[in-house]
């Protein structure tokens, strides 16, 4: 249920209402909107006398949250959530541009790509150190050494870091190096992992599962939020359909749908959504036009020899052209590209 307090209700009264709801066995989450305190009371409320709650001092209204994803819903929080990752406020008028290799392969590779994407205007560097591959014989990533290289390269070019965490036990390690914890499509319903990133203090980039409905995707976000971490960024990365020409079918419908249902920011991954290098740019442009809050794109300096996903990785020159196009598209829909690249800082190569 959603308990709306009267405007001007004092903090002691608001705290007392929240405490009384907790004593009824409910978990209580607070958000403030337009000067009004809103308390989301979730759990088994069958034994709660809601008519009595409506008469408590300070309570203006009690509403039912009809959707199952209570805390991720716009009913609970009408205004957009804005999440800071490095220099970009994701969910604001700024567009978040994340770019980098599918996998960190070595020092020269990761520093070369970091320089290229930063020069083009990206503010977050993506890169995998732990890689969930379909084949156990494929390159599985460099582990912690890959995270160290990714952090150094990003710091040298003023970039934040997003990297995938595959196991709940790895969350503290990845969080040591990454600014943004990515939960991949295969792990969207790994509930032990969702609980662990929910206890973390870093923003979580939650990719949509291979065959997940939008409701299932939002319910996974609910798992994270309900464990204390409201910094969830949704990522549409294509779903598996009957079509086999592209790697996946990029569901651009999901952008306006999620924007209507949820206050969480949503970005798009056109690299995994298509699996074809030359299709990444047009789908990226379409995603921004459809209202996405940003993009996450695979870029490699030598994609033909990449150890993973080379066929869908853009050359740096292609990414540079795409950024120039986005600078034209963004103002037309009231958005802007994040701040220009900053001077080198942090680690030296």
Short mmCIF file of C-alpha atoms in Angstrom, two decimals:
data_model
loop_
_atom_site.label_atom_id
_atom_site.label_comp_id
_atom_site.label_asym_id
_atom_site.label_seq_id
_atom_site.Cartn_x
_atom_site.Cartn_y
_atom_site.Cartn_z
CA UNK A 1 0.00 0.00 0.00
CA UNK A 2 1.00 3.62 -0.52
CA UNK A 3 0.50 5.90 2.47
CA UNK A 4 0.51 9.58 1.52
CA UNK A 5 1.12 12.02 4.36
CA UNK A 6 -0.34 15.49 4.60
CA UNK A 7 1.93 18.25 3.37
CA UNK A 8 3.66 19.90 6.28
CA UNK A 9 3.61 16.78 8.45
CA UNK A 10 6.50 16.98 10.92
CA UNK A 11 9.37 14.51 10.81
CA UNK A 12 8.52 13.02 14.24
CA UNK A 13 4.97 12.29 13.07
CA UNK A 14 6.20 10.83 9.76
CA UNK A 15 8.69 8.63 11.60
CA UNK A 16 5.98 7.46 14.01
CA UNK A 17 3.69 6.46 11.15
CA UNK A 18 6.52 4.51 9.49
CA UNK A 19 7.35 2.83 12.81
CA UNK A 20 3.73 1.78 13.42
CA UNK A 21 3.52 0.30 9.92
CA UNK A 22 6.72 -1.69 10.56
CA UNK A 23 5.27 -2.99 13.82
CA UNK A 24 2.42 -4.38 11.70
CA UNK A 25 4.98 -6.57 9.93
CA UNK A 26 5.41 -4.42 6.82
CA UNK A 27 8.61 -3.16 5.21
CA UNK A 28 8.41 0.61 4.79
CA UNK A 29 10.19 2.66 2.11
CA UNK A 30 10.04 6.41 1.82
CA UNK A 31 10.14 8.82 -1.07
CA UNK A 32 9.32 12.52 -1.22
CA UNK A 33 7.50 14.09 -4.15
CA UNK A 34 6.31 17.65 -4.64
CA UNK A 35 6.66 18.39 -0.93
CA UNK A 36 4.76 15.29 0.16
CA UNK A 37 6.11 12.27 2.04
CA UNK A 38 5.06 8.97 0.43
CA UNK A 39 5.51 5.72 2.35
CA UNK A 40 5.48 2.42 0.48
CA UNK A 41 4.32 -0.26 2.93
CA UNK A 42 4.95 -3.66 1.36
CA UNK A 43 4.45 -7.20 2.60
CA UNK A 44 1.46 -9.12 3.93
CA UNK A 45 -0.92 -6.37 4.88
CA UNK A 46 -4.00 -8.59 5.21
CA UNK A 47 -4.13 -8.16 8.98
CA UNK A 48 -3.73 -4.37 8.86
CA UNK A 49 -6.86 -2.27 9.42
CA UNK A 50 -6.27 0.26 6.64
CA UNK A 51 -9.41 2.23 7.54
CA UNK A 52 -7.79 2.91 10.90
CA UNK A 53 -4.52 3.87 9.23
CA UNK A 54 -6.41 6.42 7.15
CA UNK A 55 -7.49 8.11 10.39
CA UNK A 56 -4.00 8.37 11.87
CA UNK A 57 -2.82 11.96 12.44
CA UNK A 58 -0.73 13.08 9.47
CA UNK A 59 -2.19 10.58 6.97
CA UNK A 60 -3.92 12.13 3.97
CA UNK A 61 -4.66 9.07 1.83
CA UNK A 62 -3.97 5.34 1.51
CA UNK A 63 -3.79 3.86 -1.99
CA UNK A 64 -3.21 0.38 -3.32
CA UNK A 65 -0.17 -0.10 -5.55
CA UNK A 66 -1.74 -2.30 -8.20
CA UNK A 67 1.43 -3.44 -9.98
CA UNK A 68 3.67 -6.15 -8.47
CA UNK A 69 6.83 -4.04 -8.83
CA UNK A 70 5.86 -1.69 -6.01
CA UNK A 71 9.03 0.32 -5.39
CA UNK A 72 10.03 0.50 -9.05
CA UNK A 73 6.63 1.87 -10.02
CA UNK A 74 5.59 5.42 -10.79
CA UNK A 75 2.74 4.99 -8.32
CA UNK A 76 5.32 4.89 -5.52
CA UNK A 77 7.60 7.56 -7.02
CA UNK A 78 6.10 9.78 -9.75
CA UNK A 79 9.32 11.67 -10.54
CA UNK A 80 12.26 10.24 -12.48
CA UNK A 81 15.15 8.71 -10.58
CA UNK A 82 18.47 10.33 -11.49
CA UNK A 83 21.65 8.33 -10.80
CA UNK A 84 25.15 9.80 -10.83
CA UNK A 85 27.85 7.68 -12.45
CA UNK A 86 31.08 9.59 -12.84
CA UNK A 87 30.39 12.89 -14.61
CA UNK A 88 26.95 11.93 -15.87
CA UNK A 89 23.55 12.12 -14.19
CA UNK A 90 21.68 9.19 -15.74
CA UNK A 91 17.96 9.84 -16.04
CA UNK A 92 18.40 13.59 -16.37
CA UNK A 93 18.44 15.64 -19.58
CA UNK A 94 22.00 14.41 -20.11
CA UNK A 95 22.51 11.30 -22.21
CA UNK A 96 24.84 8.69 -20.71
CA UNK A 97 27.31 7.28 -23.24
CA UNK A 98 29.07 4.12 -22.11
CA UNK A 99 31.57 2.50 -24.44
CA UNK A 100 34.46 0.06 -24.44
CA UNK A 101 35.45 -3.49 -25.28
CA UNK A 102 33.37 -6.56 -24.60
CA UNK A 103 36.36 -8.02 -22.76
CA UNK A 104 39.50 -6.53 -21.29
CA UNK A 105 42.26 -8.36 -23.17
CA UNK A 106 45.42 -6.52 -22.15
CA UNK A 107 47.00 -3.20 -21.23
CA UNK A 108 47.61 -1.82 -24.71
CA UNK A 109 44.13 -2.73 -25.91
CA UNK A 110 42.25 -1.22 -22.97
CA UNK A 111 44.28 2.02 -22.85
CA UNK A 112 43.92 2.51 -26.62
CA UNK A 113 40.15 2.10 -26.46
CA UNK A 114 39.79 4.27 -23.35
CA UNK A 115 41.57 7.12 -25.11
CA UNK A 116 39.40 6.74 -28.22
CA UNK A 117 36.00 6.63 -26.49
CA UNK A 118 36.89 9.47 -24.11
CA UNK A 119 38.01 11.63 -27.03
CA UNK A 120 34.70 10.93 -28.78
CA UNK A 121 32.69 12.01 -25.72
CA UNK A 122 31.86 8.89 -23.69
CA UNK A 123 31.86 9.38 -19.92
CA UNK A 124 31.71 5.73 -18.79
CA UNK A 125 33.97 2.92 -19.95
CA UNK A 126 32.49 -0.55 -20.20
CA UNK A 127 34.60 -3.68 -20.15
CA UNK A 128 34.28 -7.26 -19.01
CA UNK A 129 36.75 -8.86 -16.62
CA UNK A 130 34.53 -11.86 -15.89
CA UNK A 131 32.81 -13.13 -19.02
CA UNK A 132 29.80 -15.49 -19.03
CA UNK A 133 30.33 -17.31 -22.33
CA UNK A 134 28.10 -19.88 -23.98
CA UNK A 135 31.07 -22.19 -24.51
CA UNK A 136 33.28 -23.17 -21.56
CA UNK A 137 36.22 -23.18 -23.99
CA UNK A 138 35.84 -19.51 -24.97
CA UNK A 139 37.81 -16.70 -23.37
CA UNK A 140 36.44 -16.19 -19.85
CA UNK A 141 38.11 -12.88 -18.98
CA UNK A 142 41.17 -11.79 -17.01
CA UNK A 143 39.45 -11.58 -13.63
CA UNK A 144 40.82 -9.11 -11.08
CA UNK A 145 43.77 -8.26 -13.31
CA UNK A 146 41.28 -7.15 -15.96
CA UNK A 147 39.49 -4.97 -13.42
CA UNK A 148 42.77 -3.31 -12.47
CA UNK A 149 43.59 -2.54 -16.10
CA UNK A 150 40.08 -1.22 -16.71
CA UNK A 151 40.27 1.07 -13.67
CA UNK A 152 43.68 2.42 -14.61
CA UNK A 153 42.71 3.09 -18.22
CA UNK A 154 39.45 4.78 -17.21
CA UNK A 155 41.14 6.96 -14.60
CA UNK A 156 43.78 8.03 -17.10
CA UNK A 157 41.06 9.45 -19.35
CA UNK A 158 38.51 10.79 -16.87
CA UNK A 159 36.02 7.95 -17.29
CA UNK A 160 33.85 6.05 -14.83
CA UNK A 161 33.75 2.23 -15.03
CA UNK A 162 30.92 -0.26 -15.53
CA UNK A 163 31.74 -3.97 -15.40
CA UNK A 164 29.75 -7.15 -15.03
CA UNK A 165 29.56 -9.10 -11.79
CA UNK A 166 28.58 -12.75 -12.28
CA UNK A 167 28.50 -14.15 -8.76
CA UNK A 168 27.26 -12.85 -5.42
CA UNK A 169 30.65 -13.60 -3.86
CA UNK A 170 32.36 -11.35 -6.42
CA UNK A 171 30.30 -8.23 -5.62
CA UNK A 172 32.79 -6.72 -3.10
CA UNK A 173 35.71 -7.35 -5.46
CA UNK A 174 34.08 -5.83 -8.56
CA UNK A 175 32.73 -2.92 -6.47
CA UNK A 176 36.31 -2.13 -5.42
CA UNK A 177 37.17 -1.20 -9.03
CA UNK A 178 33.86 -0.38 -10.77
CA UNK A 179 31.61 2.65 -10.32
CA UNK A 180 28.63 0.77 -11.72
CA UNK A 181 27.87 -2.94 -11.20
CA UNK A 182 26.41 -4.66 -14.25
CA UNK A 183 24.07 -7.63 -13.88
CA UNK A 184 24.01 -9.38 -17.24
CA UNK A 185 21.07 -10.80 -19.14
CA UNK A 186 21.82 -14.37 -18.07
CA UNK A 187 21.79 -13.29 -14.42
CA UNK A 188 18.68 -11.11 -14.48
CA UNK A 189 16.87 -13.65 -12.30
CA UNK A 190 19.86 -14.75 -10.24
CA UNK A 191 18.14 -13.74 -7.02
CA UNK A 192 21.09 -14.30 -4.70
CA UNK A 193 23.13 -11.95 -6.90
CA UNK A 194 20.29 -9.40 -6.99
CA UNK A 195 20.11 -9.45 -3.19
CA UNK A 196 23.86 -8.90 -2.91
CA UNK A 197 24.00 -5.94 -5.32
CA UNK A 198 20.94 -4.65 -3.48
CA UNK A 199 23.09 -4.43 -0.36
CA UNK A 200 25.89 -2.64 -2.23
CA UNK A 201 26.30 1.11 -2.40
CA UNK A 202 27.17 1.25 -6.11
CA UNK A 203 24.62 1.85 -8.90
CA UNK A 204 23.41 -1.32 -10.63
CA UNK A 205 23.01 -1.68 -14.41
CA UNK A 206 20.37 -4.38 -14.83
CA UNK A 207 20.14 -5.93 -18.28
CA UNK A 208 16.93 -7.47 -19.53
CA UNK A 209 16.96 -11.26 -19.76
CA UNK A 210 17.05 -13.13 -23.07
CA UNK A 211 13.34 -13.96 -22.95
CA UNK A 212 12.13 -11.80 -20.07
CA UNK A 213 8.91 -9.84 -20.16
CA UNK A 214 9.00 -6.20 -19.11
CA UNK A 215 7.21 -7.11 -15.88
CA UNK A 216 9.78 -9.81 -15.05
CA UNK A 217 12.56 -7.30 -15.75
CA UNK A 218 10.99 -4.74 -13.41
CA UNK A 219 10.46 -7.41 -10.77
CA UNK A 220 14.19 -8.12 -10.86
CA UNK A 221 14.77 -4.41 -10.28
CA UNK A 222 12.35 -4.68 -7.36
CA UNK A 223 14.56 -7.34 -5.77
CA UNK A 224 17.51 -4.93 -5.85
CA UNK A 225 15.54 -1.93 -4.56
CA UNK A 226 13.83 -3.90 -1.78
CA UNK A 227 17.26 -4.79 -0.37
CA UNK A 228 18.19 -1.14 0.00
CA UNK A 229 19.75 -0.04 -3.30
CA UNK A 230 17.48 2.30 -5.25
CA UNK A 231 20.21 3.12 -7.80
CA UNK A 232 19.01 0.80 -10.57
CA UNK A 233 19.57 1.56 -14.25
CA UNK A 234 17.60 -0.66 -16.63
CA UNK A 235 19.23 -1.80 -19.87
CA UNK A 236 17.31 -3.07 -22.90
CA UNK A 237 19.71 -5.32 -24.84
CA UNK A 238 17.42 -7.25 -27.16
CA UNK A 239 15.33 -10.35 -26.62
CA UNK A 240 15.32 -13.72 -28.34
CA UNK A 241 12.59 -14.10 -30.96
CA UNK A 242 11.98 -16.25 -34.03
CA UNK A 243 14.11 -13.86 -36.14
CA UNK A 244 17.64 -15.14 -36.71
CA UNK A 245 19.14 -12.51 -39.02
CA UNK A 246 20.23 -10.43 -36.04
CA UNK A 247 21.68 -11.78 -32.82
CA UNK A 248 18.62 -10.57 -30.87
CA UNK A 249 15.57 -8.43 -31.53
CA UNK A 250 16.12 -5.00 -30.02
CA UNK A 251 12.83 -4.09 -28.34
CA UNK A 252 12.61 -0.33 -28.66
CA UNK A 253 8.96 -0.57 -27.54
CA UNK A 254 10.36 -1.26 -24.08
CA UNK A 255 11.71 2.29 -23.73
CA UNK A 256 8.39 4.20 -23.66
CA UNK A 257 6.67 1.32 -21.86
CA UNK A 258 9.21 1.31 -19.03
CA UNK A 259 9.16 5.10 -18.89
CA UNK A 260 5.41 4.96 -18.33
CA UNK A 261 5.50 2.17 -15.73
CA UNK A 262 8.65 3.02 -13.80
CA UNK A 263 10.69 5.96 -12.53
CA UNK A 264 13.98 4.15 -13.20
CA UNK A 265 16.29 5.32 -16.01
CA UNK A 266 16.61 3.06 -19.04
CA UNK A 267 19.53 2.78 -21.44
CA UNK A 268 19.93 0.66 -24.58
CA UNK A 269 22.61 -1.77 -25.75
CA UNK A 270 22.42 -1.83 -29.56
CA UNK A 271 25.57 -3.97 -29.78
CA UNK A 272 23.99 -7.05 -28.20
CA UNK A 273 20.61 -6.01 -29.57
CA UNK A 274 21.78 -6.53 -33.15
CA UNK A 275 25.07 -8.43 -33.05
CA UNK A 276 26.05 -6.73 -36.32
CA UNK A 277 28.53 -3.84 -36.31
CA UNK A 278 26.92 -1.86 -39.13
CA UNK A 279 23.50 -1.99 -37.46
CA UNK A 280 24.65 -0.56 -34.14
CA UNK A 281 24.62 3.11 -35.18
CA UNK A 282 21.10 3.20 -36.71
CA UNK A 283 19.62 1.39 -33.71
CA UNK A 284 21.52 3.67 -31.34
CA UNK A 285 20.06 6.72 -33.08
CA UNK A 286 16.59 5.19 -32.93
CA UNK A 287 16.96 4.38 -29.22
CA UNK A 288 17.80 7.98 -28.35
CA UNK A 289 14.91 9.25 -30.49
CA UNK A 290 12.60 6.84 -28.64
CA UNK A 291 13.55 8.35 -25.28
CA UNK A 292 16.42 6.23 -23.93
CA UNK A 293 18.53 7.87 -21.22
CA UNK A 294 21.75 6.60 -22.75
CA UNK A 295 23.60 3.88 -24.61
CA UNK A 296 26.14 1.19 -23.83
CA UNK A 297 28.17 0.28 -26.91
CA UNK A 298 31.01 -2.13 -27.63
CA UNK A 299 34.06 -0.49 -29.21
CA UNK A 300 37.31 -2.27 -30.10
CA UNK A 301 40.47 -1.01 -31.77
CA UNK A 302 40.87 -4.32 -33.66
CA UNK A 303 37.46 -6.04 -33.64
CA UNK A 304 38.41 -8.64 -36.24
CA UNK A 305 40.83 -10.10 -33.68
CA UNK A 306 38.78 -9.46 -30.54
CA UNK A 307 38.60 -12.35 -28.08
CA UNK A 308 34.83 -11.90 -27.74
CA UNK A 309 32.00 -10.25 -29.70
CA UNK A 310 34.20 -8.71 -32.40
CA UNK A 311 31.42 -8.85 -35.01
CA UNK A 312 29.28 -6.39 -33.06
CA UNK A 313 32.07 -4.08 -31.88
CA UNK A 314 32.41 -0.69 -33.55
CA UNK A 315 35.72 0.68 -34.75
CA UNK A 316 36.70 3.86 -32.86
CA UNK A 317 36.10 5.93 -36.01
CA UNK A 318 32.54 4.56 -36.26
CA UNK A 319 31.86 5.42 -32.64
CA UNK A 320 33.23 8.91 -33.21
CA UNK A 321 30.82 9.44 -36.13
CA UNK A 322 27.92 8.13 -34.04
CA UNK A 323 28.71 10.61 -31.28
CA UNK A 324 28.68 13.44 -33.82
CA UNK A 325 25.23 12.29 -35.01
CA UNK A 326 23.91 12.08 -31.44
CA UNK A 327 24.98 15.67 -30.82
CA UNK A 328 22.56 16.62 -33.59
CA UNK A 329 19.70 14.33 -32.47
CA UNK A 330 19.87 15.06 -28.74
CA UNK A 331 18.89 18.78 -28.78
CA UNK A 332 15.94 18.00 -31.06
CA UNK A 333 14.36 15.95 -28.26
CA UNK A 334 15.44 18.17 -25.38
CA UNK A 335 18.50 16.15 -24.37
CA UNK A 336 22.23 16.85 -24.28
CA UNK A 337 25.45 14.88 -24.43
CA UNK A 338 27.32 14.69 -21.13
CA UNK A 339 30.20 16.99 -20.31
CA UNK A 340 33.15 17.11 -22.66
CA UNK A 341 36.17 14.88 -21.86
CA UNK A 342 38.33 16.09 -18.99
CA UNK A 343 42.10 16.15 -18.72
CA UNK A 344 44.02 13.04 -17.81
CA UNK A 345 44.09 12.20 -14.12
CA UNK A 346 44.82 9.32 -11.79
CA UNK A 347 46.93 6.38 -12.87
CA UNK A 348 49.62 6.73 -15.49
CA UNK A 349 50.06 4.00 -18.04
#
